[in-house]
């Protein structure tokens, strides 16, 4: 395969494999299952590597993502989202359940009752509880109200997303354990055995309490990104996906690349030092980002020549991947195209 | 066509048409041509409406976008970007030039020499100059150095992107006029007639000096977005594109929608009041955004019911459109699918 035009997303297969294997080994050693969130890569090739390394199944965010992976043979899919099941969603979920074991999220008695009414026992559910990220998820102590509302509940889950804060991962992991303990206890008190107690995020992965959790659902760990680098979750040597970009301008003595927000995504967390990093220039920062331009401050390093190429590390890899039709996998023997099979499956 | 599942992007065709016609009328009255930037919508149906309303041609950001529109019959395409023309790009541009009149951007003598060497007279160029946005574009007073470097130059252009600042549009338009006057003068002094003097951005559109400019290249004006609303460029009654979203959770007494950054985009300018607005609730703000969740502060208004739908206005519409395969056009008689033909054509 010839080299694609820039900007394109390149995967370092050796690093990818190392990231997959180390997380799998950690989960196995702790006696918990790993159910990676594939919204990060949306790529069948990568998900297959994760399952071959021992993943118990996959996590997705939408019915559309579940359809793509189920059609490709993945037979145990958790949609980690408090779906509102309308007629069309119910029909899709029933079709999906013919191909795979399907679990959905529910976070309210009304949502769970609605799902149960429309789906019967075709799918089961986990109750989502809020462990401190304050997004979706109900109060842990009320988990039984959701579990008794009409859908078959197999356990509880949370996303400790407040681990995405400098220095926040240990506290987030403690919050996660506390919330899941309360929620699982509430289910048991109501006579429902919580067979699945699921949590995990990439920043807090090493800190999750595996005495409480039975399952981990990290996503980003598989390739990492500038957010993980800046949070200190990993060093740049574990970043397995970069955006290959061309130097198009030296206007004003600055480095201008063709990797804008239409390929990197526009994510910039409050703690981010810029709009992205350069793999080979740890001191450099993407200081200005528009749709097709990334302006880089190289911290005094000489400007790479016009027409030369550099590797940009996106701030948030999940959104970068969702902007391209293909990843380009570099296993040391040229680039191989890996379609982003679940791209854009937002519904 | 049945209603698509949420989240989806809906276009109000009456508002779209009104936006197109008022900009066309303004350009005609000022005696300048309008060459809309179609990176905003990437949609053939919308571009055809713009040309029917009098647009002189279209502006794109990449060769890939140019290919999509040229294949659909658009015969005058300006790639407003300082392309670095390598072998593959040269071949694509030559093929493109068989279908359409192609103009590219150049912003350095080296880039222009490279383009001229590889392309000969198959394409012409405009010299990009920096009018204060400090992205790409060389110094206006040096425009002739670029113009003499080896590619056929027909004029000069700039993007006054610093108009995207509260209260900044008038000053940006003045900077634009000044930079283009200097650049055009430099070309004339070198014996090159600047037939095209091109500028324009949506915030500064009404302020651009049409005694200096011969051409305007706004993009966002066609549908507008929360940025334009918050900058005061337009009121919400001119917003013609929204993301239709479902209420999936009331966790913590908050409104949680299924329109995350994977459909709205993650753009949040420093002046933005949040991650997006709600069309029917001007006081509301999207206060937290992750890939598949938008958490809304409704400013005390009653929460819409679980399962009900609301219209979210993306902060930056160009990046939202690039996240979906289709727009859904509402002309008052049901929804019609308009493919985002140029989606993801980043190269």
XYZ file of C-alpha atoms in Angstrom:
694
model
C 0.000 0.000 0.000
C 1.414 3.390 -0.928
C 1.800 6.057 1.706
C -1.416 8.066 2.154
C -1.440 11.860 1.862
C -1.133 13.776 5.121
C -2.768 14.327 7.500
C -3.351 10.666 8.373
C -3.439 8.657 11.591
C -0.642 6.139 12.004
C -0.663 3.275 14.516
C 2.595 1.881 15.877
C 1.628 -1.793 16.040
C 4.422 -2.829 18.416
C 3.368 -0.193 20.945
C -0.312 -1.032 20.441
C 0.395 -4.683 21.147
C 2.437 -3.825 24.224
C -0.345 -1.600 25.598
C -2.933 -4.315 25.007
C -0.834 -7.021 26.621
C 0.153 -5.069 29.691
C -3.452 -4.124 30.510
C -4.569 -7.702 29.891
C -1.826 -9.006 32.173
C -2.760 -6.544 34.902
C -6.429 -7.543 34.774
C -5.574 -11.239 34.782
C -3.223 -10.823 37.742
C -5.929 -8.979 39.658
C -8.532 -11.611 38.826
C -10.906 -9.239 37.019
C -12.169 -9.245 33.480
C -11.172 -6.612 30.952
C -13.924 -5.340 28.639
C -12.228 -2.585 26.624
C -14.234 0.369 25.407
C -13.846 0.221 21.635
C -15.214 3.733 21.049
C -11.563 4.758 21.279
C -10.527 2.992 18.077
C -13.782 1.729 16.468
C -11.564 -0.680 14.574
C -12.198 -4.410 14.168
C -8.512 -5.272 13.852
C -7.682 -3.665 17.186
C -10.701 -5.149 18.962
C -9.688 -8.608 17.731
C -6.237 -8.120 19.235
C -7.866 -7.144 22.522
C -10.073 -10.241 22.569
C -7.154 -12.485 21.590
C -5.269 -11.042 24.566
C -8.089 -12.115 26.858
C -10.780 -9.444 26.827
C -14.089 -10.909 27.989
C -16.102 -8.890 25.501
C -16.292 -5.291 24.358
C -17.830 -2.054 25.560
C -19.445 0.403 23.133
C -21.307 3.693 23.504
C -24.107 3.382 20.955
C -26.378 0.848 19.307
C -24.713 1.695 16.001
C -21.284 0.762 17.320
C -22.733 -2.449 18.747
C -24.176 -3.321 15.330
C -20.829 -2.885 13.588
C -18.974 -5.104 16.033
C -21.720 -7.712 16.378
C -21.919 -8.065 12.602
C -18.181 -8.723 12.621
C -18.601 -11.571 15.104
C -18.112 -9.973 18.508
C -20.649 -11.856 20.584
C -20.655 -10.102 23.966
C -21.340 -6.395 23.812
C -22.047 -3.940 26.614
C -23.581 -0.620 25.556
C -22.338 1.456 28.496
C -24.910 4.179 28.095
C -28.308 4.987 29.611
C -30.191 4.420 26.370
C -33.662 5.793 25.990
C -35.289 2.886 24.137
C -37.883 4.093 21.630
C -39.582 1.891 19.025
C -36.747 2.081 16.551
C -34.086 1.433 19.184
C -36.067 -1.531 20.509
C -36.212 -3.090 17.068
C -32.475 -2.616 16.547
C -31.665 -4.030 19.977
C -33.795 -7.109 19.358
C -32.000 -7.736 16.053
C -28.687 -7.214 17.797
C -29.641 -9.717 20.484
C -29.962 -12.387 17.804
C -26.247 -12.049 17.129
C -24.674 -11.292 20.493
C -25.248 -11.163 24.210
C -26.315 -7.555 24.654
C -26.206 -5.591 27.886
C -27.364 -1.989 28.140
C -27.030 0.731 30.742
C -29.952 2.138 32.741
C -29.714 4.970 35.247
C -33.311 5.740 36.245
C -36.405 3.756 37.185
C -38.239 5.375 34.247
C -35.522 4.446 31.758
C -35.286 0.903 33.113
C -39.071 0.453 33.082
C -39.234 1.709 29.520
C -36.441 -0.644 28.423
C -38.015 -3.606 30.158
C -41.438 -2.905 28.671
C -40.057 -2.722 25.151
C -37.391 -5.411 25.284
C -38.588 -8.011 27.768
C -35.753 -10.394 28.487
C -33.978 -9.974 25.165
C -31.300 -7.827 26.750
C -30.086 -7.421 30.274
C -28.830 -4.280 31.945
C -26.322 -2.828 34.373
C -27.379 0.062 36.582
C -25.203 3.106 36.041
C -24.275 5.044 39.171
C -22.490 8.356 39.563
C -19.150 8.013 41.341
C -18.235 11.696 41.151
C -17.993 12.576 37.465
C -21.552 13.996 37.608
C -22.574 13.088 34.113
C -25.102 10.281 33.819
C -25.629 7.642 36.504
C -27.952 7.781 39.484
C -27.162 7.797 43.210
C -25.487 4.511 44.255
C -27.815 4.082 47.227
C -30.808 4.173 44.865
C -29.496 1.495 42.493
C -32.111 -1.015 43.621
C -34.939 1.337 42.599
C -33.593 1.156 39.058
C -32.913 -2.571 39.236
C -36.484 -3.356 40.267
C -38.124 -1.215 37.589
C -38.613 -3.919 34.989
C -35.471 -4.824 33.087
C -33.263 -7.768 33.995
C -30.308 -6.340 35.903
C -27.014 -8.221 36.185
C -24.989 -5.659 38.075
C -23.765 -2.095 38.344
C -21.306 0.163 36.555
C -19.764 3.585 36.783
C -17.336 5.749 34.848
C -14.966 7.574 37.183
C -14.359 10.314 34.629
C -13.117 12.738 37.257
C -9.898 10.731 37.017
C -9.232 13.096 34.108
C -7.782 15.764 36.367
C -4.166 16.313 37.331
C -3.481 14.261 40.443
C -7.075 13.059 40.514
C -6.795 9.408 39.639
C -6.284 7.899 43.100
C -9.216 9.808 44.585
C -11.383 8.948 41.593
C -10.550 5.250 42.015
C -11.538 5.472 45.680
C -14.808 7.174 44.743
C -15.378 4.475 42.154
C -14.886 1.697 44.700
C -17.106 3.416 47.247
C -19.953 4.066 44.797
C -19.844 0.551 43.388
C -19.735 -0.981 46.872
C -22.833 0.968 47.894
C -24.659 0.186 44.659
C -23.807 -3.521 44.757
C -24.897 -3.642 48.391
C -28.195 -1.991 47.521
C -28.836 -4.619 44.883
C -27.993 -7.460 47.253
C -30.308 -5.995 49.883
C -33.056 -6.116 47.274
C -32.297 -9.735 46.502
C -30.521 -9.099 43.217
C -27.039 -10.574 42.923
C -24.649 -8.099 41.248
C -22.664 -10.494 39.090
C -20.956 -7.599 37.310
C -19.389 -4.677 39.184
C -17.805 -2.633 36.447
C -15.641 0.471 36.390
C -12.363 1.724 35.091
C -10.936 4.567 33.076
C -7.494 4.846 31.569
C -6.103 7.369 34.076
C -7.394 5.433 37.086
C -6.801 1.959 35.686
C -3.832 1.077 37.860
C -5.634 2.414 40.935
C -9.040 0.703 40.532
C -9.919 -1.428 43.550
C -10.060 -4.944 42.137
C -11.357 -6.299 45.425
C -14.572 -4.405 44.655
C -14.650 -4.427 40.851
C -15.145 -7.537 38.757
C -14.611 -5.784 35.416
C -12.541 -2.929 33.947
C -13.607 -0.909 30.895
C -10.750 1.391 29.843
C -10.636 2.649 26.277
C -7.781 5.045 25.609
C -5.055 2.804 27.120
C -4.820 0.908 23.863
C -3.032 3.758 22.056
C -2.925 6.621 24.608
C -2.850 10.311 23.672
C -1.575 13.714 24.770
C -4.112 13.843 27.615
C -2.688 10.649 29.132
C 0.841 11.946 28.578
C 0.000 15.226 30.325
C -1.896 13.535 33.144
C 1.154 11.357 33.730
C -0.742 8.118 33.098
C 1.959 7.090 30.623
C 5.056 8.527 29.033
C 5.263 9.313 25.326
C 6.932 5.955 24.697
C 3.493 4.368 25.162
C 1.727 6.613 22.634
C 0.834 4.273 19.785
C -1.201 6.588 17.549
C -0.052 9.823 15.965
C -1.214 12.116 13.226
C 1.351 12.297 10.454
C 1.383 15.907 9.277
C 3.186 17.978 6.653
C 4.909 21.296 7.293
C 3.018 23.677 4.992
C 4.205 27.079 6.166
C 6.878 28.895 8.135
C 4.828 32.092 8.195
C 5.949 34.445 10.921
C 8.785 32.089 11.834
C 6.257 29.558 13.139
C 5.751 25.918 12.255
C 2.401 25.424 10.513
C 1.152 21.871 9.920
C -1.759 20.530 7.879
C -3.175 18.658 10.890
C -6.063 20.848 12.025
C -9.049 20.162 14.213
C -10.725 18.229 11.385
C -8.248 15.411 12.011
C -6.967 16.007 15.570
C -10.329 16.985 17.050
C -10.780 20.191 19.018
C -10.619 18.729 22.522
C -8.700 20.854 24.957
C -9.182 19.956 28.592
C -8.610 22.684 31.145
C -5.340 21.014 32.155
C -4.036 20.633 28.584
C -0.900 22.599 27.764
C -2.035 23.135 24.170
C -3.970 21.550 21.309
C -1.621 18.585 20.960
C 1.984 17.479 21.288
C 4.753 16.458 18.918
C 6.123 12.985 19.550
C 9.684 13.830 18.578
C 9.685 17.270 20.252
C 8.476 16.881 23.860
C 8.952 20.604 24.534
C 6.822 21.684 21.582
C 3.150 22.671 21.865
C 0.376 23.118 19.325
C -0.486 26.667 20.326
C -3.161 27.463 17.748
C -5.544 25.106 16.011
C -8.045 25.716 13.268
C -9.735 23.279 10.956
C -6.759 22.668 8.683
C -3.855 24.402 10.418
C -1.891 23.512 13.555
C 0.523 26.241 14.592
C 3.360 24.841 16.714
C 5.694 26.553 19.146
C 8.877 24.489 18.893
C 10.411 26.001 22.031
C 13.391 27.285 20.114
C 14.196 24.136 18.132
C 15.019 24.649 14.424
C 11.966 24.544 12.157
C 11.609 21.326 10.141
C 11.737 22.074 6.411
C 8.679 22.935 4.341
C 7.259 19.709 2.963
C 8.775 17.542 5.701
C 6.583 15.466 8.002
C 6.183 15.259 11.786
C 4.094 13.164 14.201
C 1.442 14.990 16.200
C -0.103 13.401 19.283
C -3.822 14.305 19.481
C -5.107 15.540 22.828
C -8.020 13.074 22.860
C -7.558 10.120 20.588
C -11.192 8.907 20.600
C -12.370 12.009 18.794
C -9.397 12.025 16.403
C -10.069 8.448 15.290
C -13.727 9.284 14.703
C -12.652 11.883 12.117
C -11.011 9.478 9.697
C -12.165 6.563 7.576
C -8.946 4.608 8.095
C -6.064 4.116 10.443
C -2.685 3.244 8.914
C -0.986 0.464 10.843
C 2.790 0.386 10.830
C 4.081 -3.002 11.860
C 7.554 -2.293 10.523
C 6.818 -3.537 7.037
C 4.938 -0.670 5.394
C 1.533 0.747 6.157
C -1.605 -1.391 6.243
C -5.063 0.157 6.088
C -7.335 -0.569 9.036
C -10.834 0.834 8.474
C -12.451 2.741 11.338
C -15.463 0.472 11.008
C -17.510 2.244 13.666
C -16.756 5.794 12.599
C -19.657 8.159 12.960
C -22.000 5.555 14.433
C -23.386 8.075 16.890
C -26.871 6.592 17.141
C -37.941 9.297 4.649
C -38.462 8.219 8.245
C -37.019 10.275 11.049
C -33.409 9.293 11.813
C -32.323 8.297 15.305
C -30.817 11.048 17.428
C -28.348 12.644 17.537
C -28.678 13.985 13.967
C -28.062 17.338 12.301
C -31.152 19.101 10.992
C -31.127 21.973 8.505
C -33.933 24.528 8.482
C -34.169 25.094 4.732
C -36.083 28.374 4.941
C -33.428 29.882 7.212
C -30.645 28.439 5.066
C -32.130 30.028 1.954
C -32.560 33.349 3.719
C -28.929 33.343 4.896
C -27.704 32.495 1.387
C -29.813 35.175 -0.249
C -28.974 37.978 2.138
C -25.214 37.429 1.782
C -25.565 37.201 -1.987
C -27.560 40.434 -2.058
C -24.995 42.217 0.092
C -22.115 41.123 -2.155
C -24.023 42.115 -5.289
C -24.884 45.516 -3.847
C -21.237 46.097 -2.956
C -20.070 45.026 -6.405
C -17.907 42.142 -5.186
C -18.064 38.446 -5.902
C -19.029 35.893 -3.280
C -17.055 32.650 -3.273
C -18.411 30.769 -0.229
C -16.161 28.434 1.721
C -17.914 25.092 1.444
C -15.828 23.432 4.173
C -18.646 24.584 6.455
C -21.250 22.273 4.950
C -19.361 19.999 2.471
C -22.748 19.398 0.912
C -23.495 19.543 -2.825
C -27.111 20.559 -2.322
C -26.145 23.625 -0.283
C -23.317 24.613 -2.610
C -25.722 24.466 -5.566
C -28.073 26.837 -3.762
C -25.144 29.203 -3.201
C -24.149 29.149 -6.862
C -27.760 29.595 -7.971
C -27.899 32.669 -5.732
C -24.940 34.136 -7.591
C -21.740 32.739 -6.064
C -18.872 33.081 -8.541
C -17.383 29.730 -7.566
C -16.504 27.918 -4.375
C -13.709 27.917 -1.828
C -12.394 24.688 -0.289
C -9.587 23.816 2.130
C -8.155 20.622 0.655
C -7.527 18.878 -2.647
C -9.920 16.157 -1.498
C -12.756 18.637 -1.041
C -11.968 20.129 -4.451
C -12.200 16.671 -6.027
C -15.628 16.013 -4.532
C -17.076 19.295 -5.768
C -15.357 19.252 -9.160
C -16.645 15.742 -9.823
C -20.132 17.066 -9.094
C -19.759 19.789 -11.721
C -18.468 22.806 -9.797
C -16.071 24.315 -12.327
C -14.305 27.106 -10.453
C -12.607 26.035 -7.237
C -10.202 27.963 -5.022
C -8.201 25.842 -2.560
C -7.579 28.590 0.020
C -4.626 26.859 1.624
C -0.835 27.055 1.256
C -0.521 23.560 -0.188
C 2.833 21.855 -0.196
C 2.681 20.186 -3.611
C 4.423 16.812 -3.588
C 4.316 14.281 -6.448
C 0.966 12.827 -5.418
C -0.619 16.238 -4.873
C 0.675 17.417 -8.247
C -0.922 14.488 -10.011
C -4.240 15.056 -8.256
C -4.179 18.786 -9.030
C -3.466 18.124 -12.712
C -6.426 15.742 -12.890
C -8.562 18.305 -11.090
C -7.538 20.994 -13.565
C -9.041 18.912 -16.360
C -12.446 19.372 -14.746
C -12.383 22.845 -13.247
C -10.517 26.095 -13.058
C -8.293 25.486 -10.046
C -6.605 28.159 -7.970
C -4.385 27.324 -5.000
C -2.872 29.341 -2.165
C 0.857 30.007 -1.766
C 2.430 31.863 1.129
C 6.190 31.528 0.621
C 8.632 31.817 -2.262
C 9.689 28.205 -1.635
C 6.112 26.913 -1.697
C 5.295 28.917 -4.813
C 8.475 27.797 -6.599
C 7.706 24.195 -5.732
C 4.133 24.502 -6.994
C 5.232 26.206 -10.210
C 7.913 23.613 -10.892
C 5.496 20.729 -10.468
C 2.363 22.194 -11.996
C 3.505 24.643 -14.694
C 0.512 26.646 -15.848
C -2.115 24.014 -15.047
C -3.228 25.928 -11.959
C -2.899 29.517 -10.888
C -2.428 30.861 -7.390
C -3.306 33.612 -4.980
C -0.677 34.798 -2.510
C -1.835 34.377 1.080
C -0.922 37.200 3.434
C -1.314 37.491 7.190
C -3.709 40.263 8.199
C -3.443 39.642 11.938
C -4.697 36.130 12.564
C -1.083 34.866 12.623
C -1.734 31.471 11.163
C -0.488 30.952 7.618
C 0.117 33.808 5.181
C 3.294 35.813 4.673
C 3.943 39.516 5.249
C 1.822 41.645 2.868
C 4.795 43.772 1.838
C 6.609 40.636 0.670
C 3.768 39.342 -1.512
C 5.682 40.066 -4.704
C 8.534 37.780 -3.608
C 6.028 34.946 -3.543
C 4.325 36.030 -6.748
C 7.592 36.037 -8.698
C 8.721 32.622 -7.485
C 7.389 30.571 -10.358
C 3.660 29.953 -10.215
C 1.124 32.069 -12.105
C -0.343 34.472 -9.550
C -3.716 36.138 -10.106
C -4.015 38.022 -6.861
C -3.883 37.982 -3.085
C -5.990 36.644 -0.233
C -6.210 36.669 3.523
C -8.356 35.217 6.275
C -9.041 37.780 9.001
C -9.618 35.056 11.575
C -9.019 37.423 14.465
C -12.559 38.604 13.735
C -13.473 35.640 15.970
C -13.083 37.692 19.136
C -15.746 39.622 21.014
C -15.863 43.126 19.580
C -13.067 42.285 17.165
C -14.771 42.269 13.802
C -14.428 45.941 12.837
C -10.724 46.040 13.663
C -10.155 42.736 11.868
C -11.880 44.094 8.772
C -9.641 47.167 8.884
C -6.577 44.939 9.228
C -7.833 42.863 6.319
C -8.217 45.917 4.091
C -4.812 47.274 5.072
C -2.997 43.974 4.478
C -4.685 43.369 1.143
C -4.011 46.952 0.001
C -0.313 46.553 0.785
C -0.123 43.121 -0.835
C -1.980 44.193 -3.970
C 0.243 47.262 -4.207
C 3.351 45.104 -3.922
C 2.131 42.947 -6.793
C 1.370 45.978 -8.971
C 4.803 47.424 -8.244
C 6.241 44.166 -9.531
C 4.173 44.391 -12.705
C 1.613 41.755 -11.678
C -2.006 42.857 -11.827
C -3.937 41.559 -8.778
C -7.196 40.613 -10.457
C -8.443 38.944 -7.286
C -8.245 40.632 -3.857
C -9.973 38.171 -1.580
C -10.936 38.185 2.085
C -13.901 37.786 4.334
C -14.987 35.806 7.345
C -18.482 35.408 8.737
C -18.020 37.707 11.773
C -16.382 40.465 9.712
C -18.498 40.027 6.597
C -20.596 43.151 7.000
C -17.492 45.178 7.813
C -15.177 44.078 4.980
C -13.979 47.019 2.891
C -15.454 46.341 -0.531
C -13.547 49.258 -2.021
C -10.410 47.161 -1.473
C -11.725 43.600 -1.800
C -13.013 42.104 -5.028
C -14.149 38.828 -3.433
C -15.617 37.551 -0.136
C -15.137 33.983 1.139
C -17.312 33.465 4.238
C -18.303 29.936 5.188
C -20.306 29.742 8.408
C -22.852 32.436 7.402
C -24.836 29.837 5.494
C -26.172 28.162 8.646
C -24.458 30.015 11.546
C -23.697 28.463 14.933
C -23.362 29.224 18.639
C -20.075 31.056 18.049
C -21.774 33.517 15.704
C -24.676 33.855 18.134
C -22.281 34.588 21.015
C -20.121 36.943 18.961
C -23.269 38.853 18.070
C -22.853 38.310 14.341
C -26.435 37.038 14.174
C -29.280 36.247 16.508
C -30.548 32.716 17.054
C -33.287 33.313 14.475
C -30.594 32.968 11.796
C -29.259 29.627 13.073
C -30.229 27.140 10.354
C -28.530 23.982 11.624
C -29.099 22.232 14.932
C -28.356 18.880 16.442
C -31.539 17.079 17.335
C -30.858 15.292 20.619
C -32.743 13.007 23.008
C -32.996 13.507 26.757
C -31.408 10.311 28.134
C -30.964 11.132 31.810
C -32.033 13.439 34.602
C -29.205 12.238 36.837
C -28.464 14.680 39.636
C -31.370 16.854 38.520
C -29.485 17.776 35.358
C -30.507 17.498 31.730
C -28.338 14.935 29.937
C -28.563 14.674 26.146
C -27.150 12.125 23.700
C -25.408 14.846 21.662
C -21.783 14.579 22.734
C -18.575 15.813 21.178
C -18.729 13.058 18.583
C -21.568 14.938 16.890
C -21.226 18.522 18.169
C -17.431 18.679 17.981
C -15.326 19.732 20.938
C -14.678 23.326 19.884
C -14.818 25.785 22.730
C -13.357 29.189 21.985
C -12.088 31.232 24.901
C -15.128 33.506 24.604
C -17.666 30.659 24.461
C -20.102 30.497 27.357
C -20.249 26.697 27.194
C -20.074 23.742 24.829
C -23.171 24.718 22.871
C -26.577 26.356 23.173
C -30.183 25.217 23.040
C -32.233 26.903 20.356
C -35.458 26.951 22.343
C -33.785 27.848 25.677
C -31.543 30.894 25.140
C -30.551 30.961 28.812
C -29.413 27.328 28.846
C -25.771 26.263 28.451
C -24.116 22.942 27.708
C -21.881 22.920 30.770
C -20.212 19.531 30.360
C -19.475 17.625 27.178
C -18.068 14.176 26.642
C -18.187 11.967 23.601
C -21.813 10.900 23.940
C -23.196 13.086 26.717
C -24.062 16.782 26.838
C -24.974 17.993 30.313
C -27.136 21.108 30.185
C -27.766 23.782 32.786
C -31.296 24.936 32.003
C -31.057 28.035 34.187
C -33.962 26.923 36.314
C -36.365 25.939 33.538
C -38.263 22.643 34.044
C -36.425 19.607 32.692
C -37.848 18.251 29.411
C -39.062 14.657 29.889
C -36.868 11.617 29.439
C -37.116 10.522 25.825
C -38.131 13.962 24.552
C -36.033 15.817 22.003
C -34.380 19.244 21.932
C -32.330 21.248 19.408
C -28.709 21.939 20.294
C -26.734 24.614 18.479
C -23.114 23.487 18.009
C -20.396 25.949 18.922
C -18.582 25.548 15.597
C -20.730 24.152 12.842
C -17.915 23.265 10.404
C -16.564 20.613 12.744
C -20.024 19.314 13.648
C -20.953 18.758 10.010
C -17.688 16.911 9.425
C -18.756 14.339 12.032
C -21.819 13.058 10.213
C -22.482 11.297 6.939
C -25.725 13.148 6.298
C -27.580 16.340 7.048
C -31.365 16.127 7.336
C -33.039 18.989 5.507
C -36.385 20.178 6.784
C -38.205 22.202 4.178
C -41.512 21.888 5.990
C -42.512 18.656 4.306
C -40.560 15.986 6.184
C -36.849 15.371 6.338
C -34.723 14.882 3.232
C -31.236 13.356 3.407
C -28.427 15.542 2.130
C -25.105 13.655 2.143
C -22.072 15.443 3.542
C -20.244 14.643 0.325
C -16.934 16.128 1.424
C -16.885 14.693 4.927
C -13.458 13.654 6.113
C -11.667 14.805 2.946
C -8.789 16.161 4.979
C -6.090 15.604 2.370
